[in-house]
PDB file of C-alpha atoms and ligand atoms in Angstrom:
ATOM      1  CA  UNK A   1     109.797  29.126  91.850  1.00  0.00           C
ATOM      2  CA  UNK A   2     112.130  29.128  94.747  1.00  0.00           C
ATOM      3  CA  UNK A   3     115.083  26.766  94.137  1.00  0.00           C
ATOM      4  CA  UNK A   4     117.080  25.441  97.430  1.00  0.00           C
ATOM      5  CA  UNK A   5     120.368  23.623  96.070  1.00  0.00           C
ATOM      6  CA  UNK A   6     123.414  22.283  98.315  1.00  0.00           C
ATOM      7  CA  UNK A   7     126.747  22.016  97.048  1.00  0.00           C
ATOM      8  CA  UNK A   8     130.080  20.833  97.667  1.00  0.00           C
ATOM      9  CA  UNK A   9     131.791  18.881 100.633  1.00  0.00           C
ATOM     10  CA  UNK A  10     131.571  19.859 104.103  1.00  0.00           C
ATOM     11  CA  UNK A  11     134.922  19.841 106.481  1.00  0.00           C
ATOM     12  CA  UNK A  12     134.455  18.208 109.888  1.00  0.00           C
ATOM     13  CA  UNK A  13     137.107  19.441 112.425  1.00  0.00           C
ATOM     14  CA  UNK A  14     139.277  17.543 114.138  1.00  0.00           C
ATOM     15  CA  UNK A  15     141.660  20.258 115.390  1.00  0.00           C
ATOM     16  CA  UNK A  16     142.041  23.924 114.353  1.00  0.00           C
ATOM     17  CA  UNK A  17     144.129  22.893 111.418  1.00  0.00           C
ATOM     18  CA  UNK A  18     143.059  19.483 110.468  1.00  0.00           C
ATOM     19  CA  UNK A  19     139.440  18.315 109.110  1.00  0.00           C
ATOM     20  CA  UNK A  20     137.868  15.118 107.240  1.00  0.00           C
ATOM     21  CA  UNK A  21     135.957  15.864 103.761  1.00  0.00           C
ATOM     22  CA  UNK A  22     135.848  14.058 100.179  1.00  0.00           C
ATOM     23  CA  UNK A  23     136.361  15.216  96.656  1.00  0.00           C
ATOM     24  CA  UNK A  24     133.386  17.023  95.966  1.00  0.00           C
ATOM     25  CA  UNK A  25     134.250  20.639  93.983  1.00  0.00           C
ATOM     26  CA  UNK A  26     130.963  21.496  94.278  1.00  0.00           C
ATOM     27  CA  UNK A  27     130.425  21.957  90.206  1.00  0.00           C
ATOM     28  CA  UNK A  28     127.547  20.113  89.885  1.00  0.00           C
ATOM     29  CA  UNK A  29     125.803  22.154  92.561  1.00  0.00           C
ATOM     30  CA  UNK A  30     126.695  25.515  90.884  1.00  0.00           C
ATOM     31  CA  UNK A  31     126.111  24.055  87.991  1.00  0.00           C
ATOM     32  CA  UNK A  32     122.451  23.291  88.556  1.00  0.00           C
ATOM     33  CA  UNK A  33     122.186  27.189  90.618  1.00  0.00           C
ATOM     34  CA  UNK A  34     122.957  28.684  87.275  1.00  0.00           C
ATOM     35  CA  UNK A  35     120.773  26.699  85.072  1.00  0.00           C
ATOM     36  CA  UNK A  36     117.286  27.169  87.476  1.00  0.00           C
ATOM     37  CA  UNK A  37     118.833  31.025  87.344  1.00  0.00           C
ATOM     38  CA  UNK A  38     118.616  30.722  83.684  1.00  0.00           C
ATOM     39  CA  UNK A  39     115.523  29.039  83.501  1.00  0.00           C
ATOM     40  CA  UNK A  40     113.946  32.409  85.439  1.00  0.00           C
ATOM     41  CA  UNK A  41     114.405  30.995  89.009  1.00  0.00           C
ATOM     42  CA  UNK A  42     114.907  32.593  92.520  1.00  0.00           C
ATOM     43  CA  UNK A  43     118.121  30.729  93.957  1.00  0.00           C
ATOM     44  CA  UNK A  44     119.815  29.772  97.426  1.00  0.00           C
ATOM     45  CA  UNK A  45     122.589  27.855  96.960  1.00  0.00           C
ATOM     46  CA  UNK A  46     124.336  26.369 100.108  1.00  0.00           C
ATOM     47  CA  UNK A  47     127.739  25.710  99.358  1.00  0.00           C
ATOM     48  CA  UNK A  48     130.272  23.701 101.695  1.00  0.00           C
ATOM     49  CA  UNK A  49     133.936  25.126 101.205  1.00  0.00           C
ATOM     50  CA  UNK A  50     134.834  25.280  97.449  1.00  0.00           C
ATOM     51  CA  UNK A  51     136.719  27.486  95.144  1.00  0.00           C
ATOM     52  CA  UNK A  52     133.505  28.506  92.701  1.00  0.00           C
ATOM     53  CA  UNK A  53     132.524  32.084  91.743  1.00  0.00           C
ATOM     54  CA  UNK A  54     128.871  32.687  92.729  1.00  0.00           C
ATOM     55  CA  UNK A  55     126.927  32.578  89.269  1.00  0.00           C
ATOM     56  CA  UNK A  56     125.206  35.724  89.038  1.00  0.00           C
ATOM     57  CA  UNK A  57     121.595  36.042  90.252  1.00  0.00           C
ATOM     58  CA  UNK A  58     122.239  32.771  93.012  1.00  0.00           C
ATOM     59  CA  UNK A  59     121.998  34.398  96.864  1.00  0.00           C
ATOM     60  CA  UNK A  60     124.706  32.467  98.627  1.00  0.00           C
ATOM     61  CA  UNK A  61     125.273  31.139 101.943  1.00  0.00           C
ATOM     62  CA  UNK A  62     128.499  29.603 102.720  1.00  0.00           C
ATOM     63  CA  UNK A  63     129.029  26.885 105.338  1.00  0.00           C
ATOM     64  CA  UNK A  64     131.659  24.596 106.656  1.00  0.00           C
ATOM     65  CA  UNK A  65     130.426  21.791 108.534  1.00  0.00           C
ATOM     66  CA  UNK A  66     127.408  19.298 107.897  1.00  0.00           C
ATOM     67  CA  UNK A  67     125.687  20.779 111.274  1.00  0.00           C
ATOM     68  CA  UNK A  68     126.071  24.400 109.600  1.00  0.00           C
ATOM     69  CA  UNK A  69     124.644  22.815 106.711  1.00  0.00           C
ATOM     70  CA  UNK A  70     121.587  21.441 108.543  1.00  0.00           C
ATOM     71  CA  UNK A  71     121.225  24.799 110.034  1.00  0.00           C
ATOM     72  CA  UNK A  72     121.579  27.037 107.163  1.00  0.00           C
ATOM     73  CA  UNK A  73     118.755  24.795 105.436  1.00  0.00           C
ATOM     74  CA  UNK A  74     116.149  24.964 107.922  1.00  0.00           C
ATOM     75  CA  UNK A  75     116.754  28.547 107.744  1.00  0.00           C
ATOM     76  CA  UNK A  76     116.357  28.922 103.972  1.00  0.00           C
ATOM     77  CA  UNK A  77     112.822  26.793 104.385  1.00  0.00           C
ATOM     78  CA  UNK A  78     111.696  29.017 107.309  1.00  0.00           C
ATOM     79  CA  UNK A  79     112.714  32.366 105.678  1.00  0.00           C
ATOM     80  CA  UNK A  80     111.276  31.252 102.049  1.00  0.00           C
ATOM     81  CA  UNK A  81     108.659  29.751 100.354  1.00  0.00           C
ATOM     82  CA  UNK A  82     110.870  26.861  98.837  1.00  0.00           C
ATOM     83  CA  UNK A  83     109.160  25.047  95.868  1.00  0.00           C
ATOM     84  CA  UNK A  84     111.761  22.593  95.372  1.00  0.00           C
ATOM     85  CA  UNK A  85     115.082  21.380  96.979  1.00  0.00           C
ATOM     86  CA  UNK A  86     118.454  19.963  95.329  1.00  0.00           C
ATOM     87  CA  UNK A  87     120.525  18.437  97.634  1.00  0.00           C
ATOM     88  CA  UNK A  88     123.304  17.759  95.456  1.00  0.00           C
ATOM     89  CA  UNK A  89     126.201  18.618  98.599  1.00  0.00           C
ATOM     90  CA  UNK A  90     128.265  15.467  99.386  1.00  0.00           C
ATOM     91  CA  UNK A  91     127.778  15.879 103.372  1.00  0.00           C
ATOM     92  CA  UNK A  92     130.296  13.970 105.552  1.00  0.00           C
ATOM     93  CA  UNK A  93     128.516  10.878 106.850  1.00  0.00           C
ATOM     94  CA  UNK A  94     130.642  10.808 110.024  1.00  0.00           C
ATOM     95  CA  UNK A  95     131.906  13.793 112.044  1.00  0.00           C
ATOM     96  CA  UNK A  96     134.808  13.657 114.924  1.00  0.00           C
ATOM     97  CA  UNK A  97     132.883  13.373 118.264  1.00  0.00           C
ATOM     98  CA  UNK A  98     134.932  15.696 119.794  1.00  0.00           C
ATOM     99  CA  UNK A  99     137.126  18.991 117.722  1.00  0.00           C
ATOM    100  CA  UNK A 100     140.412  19.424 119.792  1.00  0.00           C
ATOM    101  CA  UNK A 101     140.414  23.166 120.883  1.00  0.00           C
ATOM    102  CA  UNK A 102     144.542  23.193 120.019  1.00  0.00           C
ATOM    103  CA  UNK A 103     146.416  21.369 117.322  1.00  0.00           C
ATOM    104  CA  UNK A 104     146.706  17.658 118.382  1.00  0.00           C
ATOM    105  CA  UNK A 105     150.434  17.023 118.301  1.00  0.00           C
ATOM    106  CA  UNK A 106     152.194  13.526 117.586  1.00  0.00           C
ATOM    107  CA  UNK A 107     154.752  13.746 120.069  1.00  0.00           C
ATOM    108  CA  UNK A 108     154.950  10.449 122.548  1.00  0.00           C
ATOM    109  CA  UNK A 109     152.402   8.396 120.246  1.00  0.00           C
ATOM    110  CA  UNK A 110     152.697   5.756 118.237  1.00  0.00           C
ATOM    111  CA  UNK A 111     148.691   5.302 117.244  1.00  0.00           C
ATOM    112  CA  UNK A 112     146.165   7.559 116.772  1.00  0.00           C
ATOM    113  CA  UNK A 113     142.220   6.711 117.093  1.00  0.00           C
ATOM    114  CA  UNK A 114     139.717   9.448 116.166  1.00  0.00           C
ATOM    115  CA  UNK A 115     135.883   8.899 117.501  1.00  0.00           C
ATOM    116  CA  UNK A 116     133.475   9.437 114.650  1.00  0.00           C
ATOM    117  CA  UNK A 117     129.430  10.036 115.791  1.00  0.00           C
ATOM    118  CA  UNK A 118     126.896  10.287 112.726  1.00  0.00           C
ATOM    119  CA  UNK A 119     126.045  13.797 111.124  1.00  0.00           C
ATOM    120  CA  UNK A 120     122.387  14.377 110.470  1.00  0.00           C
ATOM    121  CA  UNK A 121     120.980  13.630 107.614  1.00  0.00           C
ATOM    122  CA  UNK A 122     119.681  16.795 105.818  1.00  0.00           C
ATOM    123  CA  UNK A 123     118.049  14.847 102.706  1.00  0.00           C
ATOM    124  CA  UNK A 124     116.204  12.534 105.468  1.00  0.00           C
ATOM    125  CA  UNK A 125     114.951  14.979 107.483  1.00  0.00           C
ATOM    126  CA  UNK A 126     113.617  17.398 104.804  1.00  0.00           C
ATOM    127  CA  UNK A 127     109.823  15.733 105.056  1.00  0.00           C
ATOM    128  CA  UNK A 128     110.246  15.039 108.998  1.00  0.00           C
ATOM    129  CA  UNK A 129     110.882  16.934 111.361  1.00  0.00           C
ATOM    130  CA  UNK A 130     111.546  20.057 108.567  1.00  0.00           C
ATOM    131  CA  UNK A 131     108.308  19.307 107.270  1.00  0.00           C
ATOM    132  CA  UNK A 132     109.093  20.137 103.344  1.00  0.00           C
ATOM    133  CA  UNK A 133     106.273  19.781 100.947  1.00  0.00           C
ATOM    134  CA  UNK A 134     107.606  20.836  98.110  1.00  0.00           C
ATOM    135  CA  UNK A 135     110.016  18.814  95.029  1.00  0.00           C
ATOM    136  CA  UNK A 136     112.091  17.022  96.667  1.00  0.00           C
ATOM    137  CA  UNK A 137     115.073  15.746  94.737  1.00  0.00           C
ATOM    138  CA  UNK A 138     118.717  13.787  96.382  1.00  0.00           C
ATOM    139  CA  UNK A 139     121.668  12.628  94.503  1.00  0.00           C
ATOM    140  CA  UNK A 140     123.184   9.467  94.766  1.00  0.00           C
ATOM    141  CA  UNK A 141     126.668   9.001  94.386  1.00  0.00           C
ATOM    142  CA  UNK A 142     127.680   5.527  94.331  1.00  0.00           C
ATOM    143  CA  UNK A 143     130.849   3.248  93.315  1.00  0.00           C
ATOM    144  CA  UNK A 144     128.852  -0.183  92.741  1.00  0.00           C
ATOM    145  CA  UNK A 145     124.868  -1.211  92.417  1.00  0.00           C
ATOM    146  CA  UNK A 146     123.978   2.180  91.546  1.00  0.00           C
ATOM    147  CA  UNK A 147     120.654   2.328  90.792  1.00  0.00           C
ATOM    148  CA  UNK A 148     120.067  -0.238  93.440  1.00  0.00           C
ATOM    149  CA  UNK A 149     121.044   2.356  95.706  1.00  0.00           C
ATOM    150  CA  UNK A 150     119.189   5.281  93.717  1.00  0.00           C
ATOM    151  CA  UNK A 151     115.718   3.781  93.678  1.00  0.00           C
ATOM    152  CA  UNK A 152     116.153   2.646  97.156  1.00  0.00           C
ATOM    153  CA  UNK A 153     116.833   6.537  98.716  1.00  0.00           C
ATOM    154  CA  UNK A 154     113.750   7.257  96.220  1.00  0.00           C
ATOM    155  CA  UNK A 155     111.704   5.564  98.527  1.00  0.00           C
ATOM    156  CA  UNK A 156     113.620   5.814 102.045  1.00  0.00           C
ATOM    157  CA  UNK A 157     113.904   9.379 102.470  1.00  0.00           C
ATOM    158  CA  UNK A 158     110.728  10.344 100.008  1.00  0.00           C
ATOM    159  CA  UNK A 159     111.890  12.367  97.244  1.00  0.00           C
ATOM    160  CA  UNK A 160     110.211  13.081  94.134  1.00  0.00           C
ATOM    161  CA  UNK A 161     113.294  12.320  92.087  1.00  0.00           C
ATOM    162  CA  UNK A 162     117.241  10.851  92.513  1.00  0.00           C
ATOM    163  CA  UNK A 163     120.151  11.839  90.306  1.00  0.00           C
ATOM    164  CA  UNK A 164     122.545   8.810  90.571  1.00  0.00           C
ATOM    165  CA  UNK A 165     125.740   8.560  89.012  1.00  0.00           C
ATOM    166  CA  UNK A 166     128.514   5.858  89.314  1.00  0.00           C
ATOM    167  CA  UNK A 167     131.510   8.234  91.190  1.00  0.00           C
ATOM    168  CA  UNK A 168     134.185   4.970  90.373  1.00  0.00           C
ATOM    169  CA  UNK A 169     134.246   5.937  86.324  1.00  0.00           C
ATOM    170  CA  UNK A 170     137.267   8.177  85.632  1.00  0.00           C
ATOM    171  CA  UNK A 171     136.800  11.239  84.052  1.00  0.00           C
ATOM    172  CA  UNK A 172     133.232  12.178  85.216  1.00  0.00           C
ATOM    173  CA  UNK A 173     131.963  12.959  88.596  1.00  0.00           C
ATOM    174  CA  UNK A 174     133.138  14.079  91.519  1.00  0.00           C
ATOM    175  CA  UNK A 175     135.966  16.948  90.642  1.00  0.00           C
ATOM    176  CA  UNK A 176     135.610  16.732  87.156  1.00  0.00           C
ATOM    177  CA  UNK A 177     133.480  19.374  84.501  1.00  0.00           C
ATOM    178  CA  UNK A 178     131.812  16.215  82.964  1.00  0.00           C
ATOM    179  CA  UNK A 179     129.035  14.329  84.782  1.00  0.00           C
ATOM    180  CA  UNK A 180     126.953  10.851  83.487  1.00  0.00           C
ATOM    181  CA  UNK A 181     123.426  10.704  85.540  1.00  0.00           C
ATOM    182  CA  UNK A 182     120.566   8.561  85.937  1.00  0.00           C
ATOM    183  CA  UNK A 183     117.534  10.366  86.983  1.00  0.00           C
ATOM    184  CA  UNK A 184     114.381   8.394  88.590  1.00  0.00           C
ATOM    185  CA  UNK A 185     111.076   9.365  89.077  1.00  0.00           C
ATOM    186  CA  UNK A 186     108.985   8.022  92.271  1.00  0.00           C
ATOM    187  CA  UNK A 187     106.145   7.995  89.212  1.00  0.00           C
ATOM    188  CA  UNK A 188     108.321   5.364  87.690  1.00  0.00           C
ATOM    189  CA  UNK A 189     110.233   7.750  84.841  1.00  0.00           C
ATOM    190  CA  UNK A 190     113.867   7.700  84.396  1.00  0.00           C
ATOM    191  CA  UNK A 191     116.396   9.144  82.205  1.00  0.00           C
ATOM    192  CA  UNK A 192     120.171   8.868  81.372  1.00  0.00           C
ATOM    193  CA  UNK A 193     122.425  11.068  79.658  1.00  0.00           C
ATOM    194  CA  UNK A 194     126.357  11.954  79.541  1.00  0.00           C
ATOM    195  CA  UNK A 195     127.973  15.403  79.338  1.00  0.00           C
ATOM    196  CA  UNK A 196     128.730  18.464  80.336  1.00  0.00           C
ATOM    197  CA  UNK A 197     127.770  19.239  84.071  1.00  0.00           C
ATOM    198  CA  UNK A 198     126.296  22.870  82.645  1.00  0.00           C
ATOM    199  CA  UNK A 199     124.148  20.852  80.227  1.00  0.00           C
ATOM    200  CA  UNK A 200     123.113  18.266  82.521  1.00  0.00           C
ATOM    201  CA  UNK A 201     122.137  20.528  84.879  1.00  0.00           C
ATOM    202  CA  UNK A 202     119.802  22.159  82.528  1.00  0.00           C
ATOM    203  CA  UNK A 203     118.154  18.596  81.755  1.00  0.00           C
ATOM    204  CA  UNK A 204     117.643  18.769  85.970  1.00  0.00           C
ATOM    205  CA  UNK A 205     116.458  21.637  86.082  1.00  0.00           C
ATOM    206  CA  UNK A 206     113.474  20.950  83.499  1.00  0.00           C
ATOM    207  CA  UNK A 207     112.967  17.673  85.054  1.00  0.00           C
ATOM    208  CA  UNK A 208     112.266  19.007  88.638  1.00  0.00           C
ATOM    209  CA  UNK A 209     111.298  22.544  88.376  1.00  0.00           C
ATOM    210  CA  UNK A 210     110.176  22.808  84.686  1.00  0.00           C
TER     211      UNK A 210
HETATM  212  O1  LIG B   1     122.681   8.366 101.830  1.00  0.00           O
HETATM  213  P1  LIG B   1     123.593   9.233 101.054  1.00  0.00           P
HETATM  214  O2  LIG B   1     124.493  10.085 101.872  1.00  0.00           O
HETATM  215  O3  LIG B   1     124.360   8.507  99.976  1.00  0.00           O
HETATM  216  O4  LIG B   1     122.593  10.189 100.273  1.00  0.00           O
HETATM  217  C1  LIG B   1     123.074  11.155  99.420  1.00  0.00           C
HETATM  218  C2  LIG B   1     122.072  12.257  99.383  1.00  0.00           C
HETATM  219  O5  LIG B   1     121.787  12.656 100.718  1.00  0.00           O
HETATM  220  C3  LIG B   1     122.574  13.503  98.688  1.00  0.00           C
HETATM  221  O6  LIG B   1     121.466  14.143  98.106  1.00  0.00           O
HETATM  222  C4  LIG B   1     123.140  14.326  99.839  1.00  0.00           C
HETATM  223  O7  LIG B   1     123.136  15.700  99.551  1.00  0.00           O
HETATM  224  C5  LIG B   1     122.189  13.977 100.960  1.00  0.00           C
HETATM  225  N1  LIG B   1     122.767  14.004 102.304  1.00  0.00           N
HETATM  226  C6  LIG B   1     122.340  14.968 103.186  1.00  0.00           C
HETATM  227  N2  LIG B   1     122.822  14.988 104.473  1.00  0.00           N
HETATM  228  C7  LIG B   1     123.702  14.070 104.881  1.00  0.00           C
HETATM  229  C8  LIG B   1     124.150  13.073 103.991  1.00  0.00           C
HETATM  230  C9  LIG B   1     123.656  13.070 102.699  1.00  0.00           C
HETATM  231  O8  LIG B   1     121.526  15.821 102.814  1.00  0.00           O
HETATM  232  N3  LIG B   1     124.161  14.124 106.138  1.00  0.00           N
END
């Protein structure tokens, strides 16, 4: 099978020098590349800006932005029979409505407002307009109610599964090598397990493309 996967943050200029983002390293992404590579399938991982060698056998498109995201996925499901899609990136929410075409300087102000306009949503659009067929399967990061939150985006943007895991635990998550996950099922199933993102991954892997 075909494997789509996104990974990592995006950036979201606000000047030439200067951009909004979040924590995300991208490992679990990667992580789950290598393990459907291991598991004998075709990869292409779309990775926001991180500092991750590309695991061997994974074709790689890099992006910055959640619009280059958006674009570089619709181009991976018109270029490729895609069988399932992982979108496991943590996209910006919010972009700056306008990018300032020099650096913004702070001379002769004493506040600062920056317009934010909505990205679009890449997991909400896979089914409509991008018309994906295939496994569907979002992750849920979360600090409180999580799989309140999980079982909800199930539904709301129709995926076949949702990895969910509580981001407000130290030691696991985002930046970090070790991961705890809940996985649901729109048939219902769900499973939890701690560890190693690598091993995780593998359990994901099964799960949605075994
Ligand atoms: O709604 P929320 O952003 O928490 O959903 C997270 C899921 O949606 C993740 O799978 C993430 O990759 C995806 N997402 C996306 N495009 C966005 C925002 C989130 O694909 N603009």
């Amino acid at each position: 099978m075909h494997l789509l996967i996104t990974a990592g943050p995006t950036h979201e200029a606000i000047d030439p020098v200067r951009f909004i983002s979040n924590r995300s390293s991208g490992k679990m992404g990667f992580a789950l590349a290598e393990a459907a590579i291991a598991a004998g399938h075709e990869v292409t991982l779309i990775a926001g800006p991180v500092q991750l060698p590309t695991p061997e056998g994974v074709t790689r498109i890099d992006v910055t932005s959640a619009a280059d995201m958006f674009d570089a996925v619709e181009r991976t499901l018109n270029d490729h029979p895609i069988g399932c899609a992982i979108l496991c990136a943590a996209v910006a929410d919010f972009t700056p409505a306008t990018t300032a075409g020099q650096k913004i300087k702070k001379t002769g102000k004493d506040k600062m407002t920056i317009e934010l306009v909505p990205t679009k949503d890449i997991l909400g659009s896979m089914r409509d307009p991008l018309g994906f067929n295939g496994t569907l399967v979002g992750f849920a990061a979360e600090t409180t109610d999580v799989l309140t939150y999980a079982s909800d985006k199930l539904t709301r943007k129709r995926c076949d599964f949702i990895v969910a895991n509580d981001v407000s635990q130290p030691g696991i998550g985002f930046d970090s090598n070790d991961n705890a996950v809940t996985v649901l099922g729109k048939d219902g199933s769900q499973w939890s397990a701690s560890g190693s993102k690598r091993d995780l991954a593998t359990r994901v892997i099964a799960t949605v493309a075994g």
